[in-house]
Coordinates of N, CA and C in Angstrom, one line a residue:
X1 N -61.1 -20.4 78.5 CA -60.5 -19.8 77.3 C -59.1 -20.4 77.1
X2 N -58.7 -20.9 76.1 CA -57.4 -21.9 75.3 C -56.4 -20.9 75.2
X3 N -55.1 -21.1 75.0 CA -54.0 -20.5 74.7 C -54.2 -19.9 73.6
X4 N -54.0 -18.6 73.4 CA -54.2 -18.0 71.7 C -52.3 -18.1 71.3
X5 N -52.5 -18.4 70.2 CA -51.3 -18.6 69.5 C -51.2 -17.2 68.8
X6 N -49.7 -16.6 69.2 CA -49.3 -15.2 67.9 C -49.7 -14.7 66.8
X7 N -49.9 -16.0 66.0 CA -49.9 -15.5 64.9 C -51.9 -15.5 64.3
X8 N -52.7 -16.2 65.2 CA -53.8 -16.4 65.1 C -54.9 -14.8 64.9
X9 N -55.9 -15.0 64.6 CA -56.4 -13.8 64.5 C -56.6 -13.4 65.9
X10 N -56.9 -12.1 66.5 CA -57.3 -11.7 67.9 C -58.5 -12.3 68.2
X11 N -58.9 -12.7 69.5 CA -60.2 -13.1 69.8 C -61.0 -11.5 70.0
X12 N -60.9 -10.7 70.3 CA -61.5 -8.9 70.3 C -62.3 -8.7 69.1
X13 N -61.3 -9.5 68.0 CA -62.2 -8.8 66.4 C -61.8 -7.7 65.7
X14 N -60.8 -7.7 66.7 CA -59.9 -6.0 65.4 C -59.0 -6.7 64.2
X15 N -59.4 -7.9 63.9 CA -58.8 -8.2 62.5 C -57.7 -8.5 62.5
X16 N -56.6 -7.8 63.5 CA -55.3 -8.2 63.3 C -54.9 -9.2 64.1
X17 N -53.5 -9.4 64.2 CA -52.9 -10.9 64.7 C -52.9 -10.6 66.1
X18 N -53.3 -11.7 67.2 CA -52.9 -11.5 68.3 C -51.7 -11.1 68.7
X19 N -50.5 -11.4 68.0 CA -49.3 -11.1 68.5 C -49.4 -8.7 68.4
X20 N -50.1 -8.5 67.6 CA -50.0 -7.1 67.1 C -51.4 -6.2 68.3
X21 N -52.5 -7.2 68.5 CA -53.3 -6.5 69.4 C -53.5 -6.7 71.0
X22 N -53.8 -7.9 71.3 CA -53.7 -8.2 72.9 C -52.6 -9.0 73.5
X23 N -51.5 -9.5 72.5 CA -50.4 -10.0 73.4 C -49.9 -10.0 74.7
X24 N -49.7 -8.3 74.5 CA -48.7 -8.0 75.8 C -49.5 -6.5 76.4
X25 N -50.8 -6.6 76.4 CA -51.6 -5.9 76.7 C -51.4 -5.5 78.3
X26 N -51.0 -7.2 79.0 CA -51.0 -7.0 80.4 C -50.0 -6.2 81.2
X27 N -49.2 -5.8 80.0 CA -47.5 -5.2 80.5 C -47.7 -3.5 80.0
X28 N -48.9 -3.1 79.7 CA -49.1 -2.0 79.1 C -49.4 -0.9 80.3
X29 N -49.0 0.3 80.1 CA -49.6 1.2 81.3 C -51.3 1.6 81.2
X30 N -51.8 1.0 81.9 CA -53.2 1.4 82.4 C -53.9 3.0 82.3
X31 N -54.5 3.1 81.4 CA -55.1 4.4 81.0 C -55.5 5.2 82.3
X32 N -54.8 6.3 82.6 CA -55.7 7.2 83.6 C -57.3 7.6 83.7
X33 N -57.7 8.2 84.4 CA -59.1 7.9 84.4 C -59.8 9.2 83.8
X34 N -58.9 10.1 83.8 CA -59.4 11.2 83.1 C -58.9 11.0 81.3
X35 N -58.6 10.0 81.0 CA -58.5 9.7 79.6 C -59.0 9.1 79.0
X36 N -59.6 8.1 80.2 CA -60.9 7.1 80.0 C -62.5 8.1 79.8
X37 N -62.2 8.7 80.6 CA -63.2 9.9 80.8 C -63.0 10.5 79.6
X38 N -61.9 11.0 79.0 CA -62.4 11.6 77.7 C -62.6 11.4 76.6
X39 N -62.1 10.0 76.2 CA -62.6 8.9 75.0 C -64.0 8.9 75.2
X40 N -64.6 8.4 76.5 CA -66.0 8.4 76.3 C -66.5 9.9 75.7
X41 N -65.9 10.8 76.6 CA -66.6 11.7 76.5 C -67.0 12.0 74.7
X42 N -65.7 11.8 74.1 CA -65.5 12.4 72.5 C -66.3 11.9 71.7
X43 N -66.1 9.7 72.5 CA -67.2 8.8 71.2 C -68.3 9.2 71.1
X44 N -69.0 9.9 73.1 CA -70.5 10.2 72.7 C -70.9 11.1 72.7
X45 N -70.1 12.4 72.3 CA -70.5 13.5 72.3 C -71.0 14.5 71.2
X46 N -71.5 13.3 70.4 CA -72.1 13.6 68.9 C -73.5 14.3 69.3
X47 N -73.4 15.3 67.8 CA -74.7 16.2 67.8 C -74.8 15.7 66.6
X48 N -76.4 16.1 67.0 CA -77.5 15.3 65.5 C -78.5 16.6 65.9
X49 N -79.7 16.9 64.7 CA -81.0 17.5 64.4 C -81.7 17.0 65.3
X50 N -82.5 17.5 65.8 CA -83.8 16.6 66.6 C -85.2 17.0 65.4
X51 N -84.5 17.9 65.0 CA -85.8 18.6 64.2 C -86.6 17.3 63.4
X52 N -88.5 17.4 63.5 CA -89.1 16.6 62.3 C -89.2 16.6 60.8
X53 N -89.1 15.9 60.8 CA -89.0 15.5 58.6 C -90.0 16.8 58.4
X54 N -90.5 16.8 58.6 CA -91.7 17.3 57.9 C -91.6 19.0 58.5
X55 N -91.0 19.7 58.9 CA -90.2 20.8 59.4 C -88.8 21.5 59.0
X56 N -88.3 20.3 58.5 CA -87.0 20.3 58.6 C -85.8 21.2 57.6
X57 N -87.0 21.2 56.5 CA -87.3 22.6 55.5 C -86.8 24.0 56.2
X58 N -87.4 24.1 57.5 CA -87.5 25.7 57.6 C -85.9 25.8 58.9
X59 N -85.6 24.7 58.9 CA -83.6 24.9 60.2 C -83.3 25.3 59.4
X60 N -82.5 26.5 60.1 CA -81.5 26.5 59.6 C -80.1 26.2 60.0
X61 N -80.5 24.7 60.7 CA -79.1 23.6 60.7 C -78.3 24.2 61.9
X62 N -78.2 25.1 62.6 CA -77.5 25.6 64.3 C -78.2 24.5 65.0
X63 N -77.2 24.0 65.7 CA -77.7 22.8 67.0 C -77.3 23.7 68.1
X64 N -78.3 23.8 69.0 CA -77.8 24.0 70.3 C -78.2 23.0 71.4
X65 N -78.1 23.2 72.5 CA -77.7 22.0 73.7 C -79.1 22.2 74.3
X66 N -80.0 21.2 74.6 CA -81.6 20.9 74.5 C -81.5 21.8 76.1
X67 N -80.4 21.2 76.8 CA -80.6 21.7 78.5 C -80.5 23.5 78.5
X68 N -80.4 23.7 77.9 CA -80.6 25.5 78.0 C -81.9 26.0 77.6
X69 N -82.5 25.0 76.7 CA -84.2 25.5 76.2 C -84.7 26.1 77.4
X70 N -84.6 26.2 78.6 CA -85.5 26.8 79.4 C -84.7 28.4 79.6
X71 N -83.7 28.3 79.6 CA -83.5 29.6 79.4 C -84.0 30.6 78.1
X72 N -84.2 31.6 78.8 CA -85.3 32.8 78.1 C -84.2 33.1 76.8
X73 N -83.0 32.9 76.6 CA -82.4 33.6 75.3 C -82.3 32.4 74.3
X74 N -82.0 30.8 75.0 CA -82.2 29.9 73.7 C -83.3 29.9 73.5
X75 N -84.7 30.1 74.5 CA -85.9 29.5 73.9 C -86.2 31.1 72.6
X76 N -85.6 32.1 72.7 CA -85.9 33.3 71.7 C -85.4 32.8 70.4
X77 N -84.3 32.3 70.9 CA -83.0 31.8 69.0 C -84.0 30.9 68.8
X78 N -84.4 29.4 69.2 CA -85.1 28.7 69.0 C -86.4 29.5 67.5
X79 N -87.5 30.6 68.5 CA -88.5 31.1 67.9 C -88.2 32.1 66.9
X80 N -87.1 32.4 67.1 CA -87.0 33.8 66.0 C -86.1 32.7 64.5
X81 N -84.9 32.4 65.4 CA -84.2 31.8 63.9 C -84.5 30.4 63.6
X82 N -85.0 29.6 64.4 CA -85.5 28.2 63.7 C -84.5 27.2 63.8
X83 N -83.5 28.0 65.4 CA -82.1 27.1 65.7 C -83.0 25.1 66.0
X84 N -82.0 24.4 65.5 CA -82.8 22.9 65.8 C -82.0 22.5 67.5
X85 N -82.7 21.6 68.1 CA -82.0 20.9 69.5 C -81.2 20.2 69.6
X86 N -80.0 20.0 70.1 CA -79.3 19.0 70.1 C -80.2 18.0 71.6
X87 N -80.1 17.0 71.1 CA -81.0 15.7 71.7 C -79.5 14.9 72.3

């Protein structure tokens, strides 16, 4: 890999100038690991419907967390109110 010049775009792809994104990256304090741990945690801790199209009529849109379905009180919410799974 060639010398990146300042003012060039970043080779990463964040659009801005190398001088503004990875210049001086290597003189930066190193993210602790429980920060690293919670960025991931945040980017992937998206809830979505699992519910099918063709069902999807009768949610009423409460996600709860799929790993408790075996417990006896989600699988009741599940049958009585038509809560959907978070997947």
């Amino acid at each position: 890999m060639g010398k990146h010049k300042r003012n060039d775009p970043c080779w990463c792809g964040s659009d801005k100038k190398y001088k503004d994104c990875h210049l001086n990256r290597d003189k930066m304090k190193k993210p602790e690991l429980w920060e690293v741990n919670n960025e991931l945690k945040n980017s992937f801790d998206k809830k979505y419907c699992s519910c099918p199209e063709k069902i999807k009529h009768e949610c009423n849109g409460k996600i709860i967390n799929s790993h408790t379905v075996s417990k006896g009180a989600s699988l009741s919410s599940i049958a009585e109110k038509k809560s959907c799974l978070r997947s």
